[in-house]
C-alpha positions as CSV (number, residue, x, y, z in Angstrom):
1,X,82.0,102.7,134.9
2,X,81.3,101.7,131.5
3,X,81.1,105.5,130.4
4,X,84.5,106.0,131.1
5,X,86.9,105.6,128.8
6,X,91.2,105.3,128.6
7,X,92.5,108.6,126.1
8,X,96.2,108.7,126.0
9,X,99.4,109.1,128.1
10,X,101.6,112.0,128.3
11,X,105.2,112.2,127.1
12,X,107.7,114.7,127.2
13,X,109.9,115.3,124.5
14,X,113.0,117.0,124.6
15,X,114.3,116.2,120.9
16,X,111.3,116.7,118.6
17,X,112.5,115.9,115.3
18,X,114.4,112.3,116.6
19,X,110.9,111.6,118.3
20,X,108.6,112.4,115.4
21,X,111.2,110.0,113.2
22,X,110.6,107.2,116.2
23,X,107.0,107.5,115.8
24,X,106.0,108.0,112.1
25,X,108.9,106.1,110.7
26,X,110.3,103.2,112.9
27,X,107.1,102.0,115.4
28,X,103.8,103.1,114.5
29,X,104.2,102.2,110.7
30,X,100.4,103.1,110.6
31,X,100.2,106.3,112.8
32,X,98.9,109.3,112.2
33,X,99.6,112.9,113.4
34,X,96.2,113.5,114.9
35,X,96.7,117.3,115.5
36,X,98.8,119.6,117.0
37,X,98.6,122.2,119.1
38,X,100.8,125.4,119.9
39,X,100.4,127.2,123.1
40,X,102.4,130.5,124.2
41,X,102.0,129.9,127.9
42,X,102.0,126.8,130.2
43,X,98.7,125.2,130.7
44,X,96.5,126.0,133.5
45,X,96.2,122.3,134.6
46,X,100.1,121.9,133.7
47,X,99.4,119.5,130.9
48,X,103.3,120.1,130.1
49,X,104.1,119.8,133.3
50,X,105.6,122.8,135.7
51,X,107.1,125.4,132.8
52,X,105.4,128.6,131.8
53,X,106.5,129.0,128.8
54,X,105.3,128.1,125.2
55,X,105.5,124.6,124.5
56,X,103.4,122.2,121.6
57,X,101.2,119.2,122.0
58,X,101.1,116.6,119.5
59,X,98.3,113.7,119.4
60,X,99.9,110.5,117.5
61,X,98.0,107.0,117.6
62,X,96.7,104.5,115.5
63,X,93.4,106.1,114.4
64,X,91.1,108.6,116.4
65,X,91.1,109.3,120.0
66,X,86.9,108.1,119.8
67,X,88.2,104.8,119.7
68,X,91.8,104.7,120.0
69,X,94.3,105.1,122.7
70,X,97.0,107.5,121.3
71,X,100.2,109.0,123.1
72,X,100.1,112.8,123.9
73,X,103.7,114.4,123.1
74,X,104.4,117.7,125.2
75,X,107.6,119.6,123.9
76,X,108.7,122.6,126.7
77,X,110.9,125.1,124.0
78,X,113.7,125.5,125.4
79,X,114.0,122.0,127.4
80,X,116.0,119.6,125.8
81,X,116.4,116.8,128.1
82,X,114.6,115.2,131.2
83,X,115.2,112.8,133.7
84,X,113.6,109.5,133.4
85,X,112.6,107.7,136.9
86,X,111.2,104.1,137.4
87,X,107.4,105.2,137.2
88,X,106.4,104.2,133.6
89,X,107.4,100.7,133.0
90,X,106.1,101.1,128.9
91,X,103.3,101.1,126.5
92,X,102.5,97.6,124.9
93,X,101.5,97.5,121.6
94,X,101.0,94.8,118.4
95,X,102.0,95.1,115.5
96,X,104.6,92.5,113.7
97,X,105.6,95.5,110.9
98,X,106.8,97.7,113.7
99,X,109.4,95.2,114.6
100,X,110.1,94.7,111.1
101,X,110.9,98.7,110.8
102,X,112.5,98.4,113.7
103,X,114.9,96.1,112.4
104,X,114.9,97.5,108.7
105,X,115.9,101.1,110.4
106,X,118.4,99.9,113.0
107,X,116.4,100.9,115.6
108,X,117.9,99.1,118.8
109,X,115.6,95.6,120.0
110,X,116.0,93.3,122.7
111,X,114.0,90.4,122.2
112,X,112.7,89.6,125.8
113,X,110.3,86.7,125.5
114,X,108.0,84.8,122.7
115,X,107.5,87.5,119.9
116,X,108.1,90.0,122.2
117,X,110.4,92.8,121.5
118,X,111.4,95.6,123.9
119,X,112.6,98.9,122.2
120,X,112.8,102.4,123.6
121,X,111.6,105.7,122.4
122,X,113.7,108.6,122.6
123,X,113.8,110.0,125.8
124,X,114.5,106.3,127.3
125,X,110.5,105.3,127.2
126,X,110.0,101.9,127.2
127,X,108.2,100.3,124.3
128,X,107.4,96.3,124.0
129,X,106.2,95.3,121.1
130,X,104.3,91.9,120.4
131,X,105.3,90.3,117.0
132,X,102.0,89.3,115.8
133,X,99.6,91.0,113.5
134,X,98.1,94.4,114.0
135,X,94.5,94.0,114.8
136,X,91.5,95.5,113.0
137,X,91.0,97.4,116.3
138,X,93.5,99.7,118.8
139,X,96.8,97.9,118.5
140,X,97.6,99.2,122.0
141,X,97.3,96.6,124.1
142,X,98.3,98.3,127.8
143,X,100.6,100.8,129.6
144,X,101.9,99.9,132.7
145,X,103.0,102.1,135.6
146,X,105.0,101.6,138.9
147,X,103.5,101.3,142.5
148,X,104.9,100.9,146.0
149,X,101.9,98.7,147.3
150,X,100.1,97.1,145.2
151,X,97.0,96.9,147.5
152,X,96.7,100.3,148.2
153,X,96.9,101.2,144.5
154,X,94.0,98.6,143.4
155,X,91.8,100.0,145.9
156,X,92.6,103.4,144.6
157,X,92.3,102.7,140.7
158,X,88.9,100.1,141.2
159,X,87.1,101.3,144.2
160,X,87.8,105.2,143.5
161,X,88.2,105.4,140.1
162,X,85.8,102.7,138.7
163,X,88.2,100.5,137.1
164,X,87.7,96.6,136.9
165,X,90.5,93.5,137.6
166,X,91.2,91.8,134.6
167,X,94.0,90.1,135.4
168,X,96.1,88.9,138.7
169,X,99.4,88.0,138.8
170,X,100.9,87.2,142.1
171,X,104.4,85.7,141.1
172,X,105.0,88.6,138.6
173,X,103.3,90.8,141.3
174,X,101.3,92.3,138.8
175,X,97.2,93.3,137.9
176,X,95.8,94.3,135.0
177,X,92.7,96.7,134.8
178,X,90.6,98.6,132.6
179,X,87.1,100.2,132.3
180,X,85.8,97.9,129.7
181,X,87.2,94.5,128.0
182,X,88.0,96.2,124.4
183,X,89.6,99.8,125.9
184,X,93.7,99.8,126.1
185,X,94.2,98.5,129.7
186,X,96.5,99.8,132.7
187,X,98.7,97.3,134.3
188,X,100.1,98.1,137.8
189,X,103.1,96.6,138.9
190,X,104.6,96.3,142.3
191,X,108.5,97.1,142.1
192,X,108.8,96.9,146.0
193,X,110.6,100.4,146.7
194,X,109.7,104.0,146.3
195,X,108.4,105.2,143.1
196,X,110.1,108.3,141.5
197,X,109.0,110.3,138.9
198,X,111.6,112.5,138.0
199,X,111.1,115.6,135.2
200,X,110.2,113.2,132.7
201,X,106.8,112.0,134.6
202,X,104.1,111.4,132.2
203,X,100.3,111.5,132.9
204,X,97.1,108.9,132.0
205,X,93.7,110.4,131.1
206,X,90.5,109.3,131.1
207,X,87.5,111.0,129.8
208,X,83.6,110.6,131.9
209,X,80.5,112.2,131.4
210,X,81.1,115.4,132.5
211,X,78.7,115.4,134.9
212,X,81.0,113.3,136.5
213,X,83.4,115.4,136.9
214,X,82.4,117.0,140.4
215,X,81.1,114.2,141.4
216,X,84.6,112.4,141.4
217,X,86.5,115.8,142.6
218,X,83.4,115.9,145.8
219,X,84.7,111.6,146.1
220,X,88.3,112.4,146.6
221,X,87.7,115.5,149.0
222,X,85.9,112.8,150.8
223,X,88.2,110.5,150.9
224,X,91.5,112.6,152.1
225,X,92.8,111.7,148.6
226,X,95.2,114.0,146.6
227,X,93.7,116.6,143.7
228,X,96.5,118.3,141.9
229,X,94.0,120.5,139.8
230,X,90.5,121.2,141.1
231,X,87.7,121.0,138.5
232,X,89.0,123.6,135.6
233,X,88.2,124.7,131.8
234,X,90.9,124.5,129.4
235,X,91.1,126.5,126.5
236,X,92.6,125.8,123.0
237,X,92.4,128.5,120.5
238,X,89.8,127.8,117.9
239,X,88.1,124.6,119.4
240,X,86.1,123.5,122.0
241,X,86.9,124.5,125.8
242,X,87.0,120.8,128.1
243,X,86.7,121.1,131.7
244,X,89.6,118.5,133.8
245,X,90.1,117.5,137.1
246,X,93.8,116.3,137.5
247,X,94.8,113.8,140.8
248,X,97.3,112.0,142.0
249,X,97.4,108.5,143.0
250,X,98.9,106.8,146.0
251,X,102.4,106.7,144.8
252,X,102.3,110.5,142.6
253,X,101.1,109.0,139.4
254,X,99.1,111.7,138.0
255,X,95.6,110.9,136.5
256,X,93.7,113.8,134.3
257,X,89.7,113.1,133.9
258,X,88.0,115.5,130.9
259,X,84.6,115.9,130.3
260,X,83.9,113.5,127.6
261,X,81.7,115.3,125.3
262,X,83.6,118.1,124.9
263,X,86.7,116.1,124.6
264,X,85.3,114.5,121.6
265,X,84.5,118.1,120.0
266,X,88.4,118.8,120.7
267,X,89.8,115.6,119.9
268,X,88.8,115.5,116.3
269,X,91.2,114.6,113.4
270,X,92.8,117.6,111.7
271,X,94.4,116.8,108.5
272,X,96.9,119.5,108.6
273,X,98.4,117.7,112.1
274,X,101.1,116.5,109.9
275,X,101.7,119.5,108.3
276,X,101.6,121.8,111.6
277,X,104.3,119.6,113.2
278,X,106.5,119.5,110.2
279,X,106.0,124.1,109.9
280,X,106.6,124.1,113.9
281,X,109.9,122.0,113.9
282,X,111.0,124.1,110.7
283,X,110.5,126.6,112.7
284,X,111.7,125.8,115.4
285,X,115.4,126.6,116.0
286,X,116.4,124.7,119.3
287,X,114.6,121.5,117.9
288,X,117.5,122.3,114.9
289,X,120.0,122.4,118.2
290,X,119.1,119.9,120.1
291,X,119.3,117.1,116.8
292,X,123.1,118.6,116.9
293,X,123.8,118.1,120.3
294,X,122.2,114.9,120.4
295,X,124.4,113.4,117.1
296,X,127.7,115.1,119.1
297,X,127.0,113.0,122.2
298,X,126.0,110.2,120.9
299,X,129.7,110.3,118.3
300,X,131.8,110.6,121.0
């Protein structure tokens, strides 16, 4: 499935202005703000998850989302806070000048192996980050997500989805996998227990020809497997309309597909994404709020 290709994970975010100060100033020295997006009603896929009201999207990564895997940030107005559950285990990324922000800032890190660094964004997301040079290519390495039975879930991820094995690793009870050798890879691991999600689940997306698309819906009909959103266009004011088909994996981790080309009509860099974030958070009263609770709880 060479044609497919890993886009980005979901986050929600509850306290905007701490996570765009996480993201432009502490970890991703080199990030940009790819675009953002403001919506006035939940999205038909639930792309921010199960809220109708008006929330933002925010695309941040390392370069653009052609080539790059970048982390989609979802802000519900209104929702300051979610619960965090065992199902994203973190995003792995290189880059020796984050730690060296890191540290400069203050921003908490655990050392937890040879120039390895594991720090958290806000919100509680896991973060490890490899003390070693950024590359001249993605700098994100691999995100890894929680599963019940390991079996079950390879099956699902290479014979369903397409996916190859990279990587096994029995004592660690761990496999690595990806659609191509240079793509940012997904690494499953086995925690031996339920998996639960909580309110802060995220969501991994893929994009394939969209021709694809009903083929892989017509696969999982087939196979008694779980579609949370059957074949749908999405709509964002002013650019292009993508067509999704959003599942669910053995243990509720929930995958969106897109249609490729239109993704890559949608996805393209707007130089005012900086700009929009900064005029929405102005804006933006509860962000102004939530910062004040935050500082409160964390004083006393």
């Amino acid at each position: 499935m060479a044609l497919r290709r890993a886009l980005h994970f979901v986050f929600k975010v509850g306290d905007r202005t701490k996570t765009a100060t996480f993201y432009r100033d502490v970890v991703l020295t080199f990030l940009q703000i790819l675009r953002h997006e403001e919506f006035e009603e939940g999205c038909k896929a639930t792309c921010n998850g199960p809220y109708d009201g008006k929330w933002s999207k925010t695309m941040v990564g390392f370069g653009p989302e052609d080539n790059h895997f970048v982390a989609e940030l979802t802000y519900n107005y209104g929702v300051g806070e979610y619960q965090l559950g065992n199902d994203f285990l973190g995003l792995t990324l290189q880059s020796s000048k984050a730690v060296s922000n890191a540290k400069r800032l203050g921003w908490p890190l655990t050392e937890v192996g040879e120039a390895l660094y594991l720090t958290h964004a806000p919100g509680g997301y896991p973060f490890y980050l490899v003390d070693k040079e950024q590359p001249p290519s993605d700098p994100v390495q691999k995100v890894c997500l929680a599963v019940s039975d390991l079996q079950k879930s390879t099956h699902y991820w290479t014979t369903l989805l397409g996916m190859k094995v990279m990587e096994k690793n029995e004592e660690k009870k761990t496999v690595l996998m990806g659609f191509t050798d240079t793509q940012c890879k997904l690494e499953l691991h086995d925690i031996c227990g339920a998996v639960d999600h909580r309110t802060a689940f995220g969501r991994i997306a893929f994009s394939c020809p969209r021709e694809q698309l009903p083929d892989l819906e017509a696969l999982m009909k087939k196979e008694n497997q779980k579609i949370l959103t059957p074949l749908v266009s999405l709509d964002t004011p002013g650019k292009a309309t993508v067509e999704v088909v959003i599942l669910a994996d053995p243990d509720g981790h929930e995958i969106c597909f897109v249609g490729d080309e239109a993704f890559r009509q949608l996805s393209m860099v707007d130089p005012k994404g900086n700009e929009l974030l900064d005029k929405a958070m102005a804006e933006d009263k509860s962000d102004e709020w939530f910062a004040k609770h935050n500082r409160q709880k964390a004083a006393a």
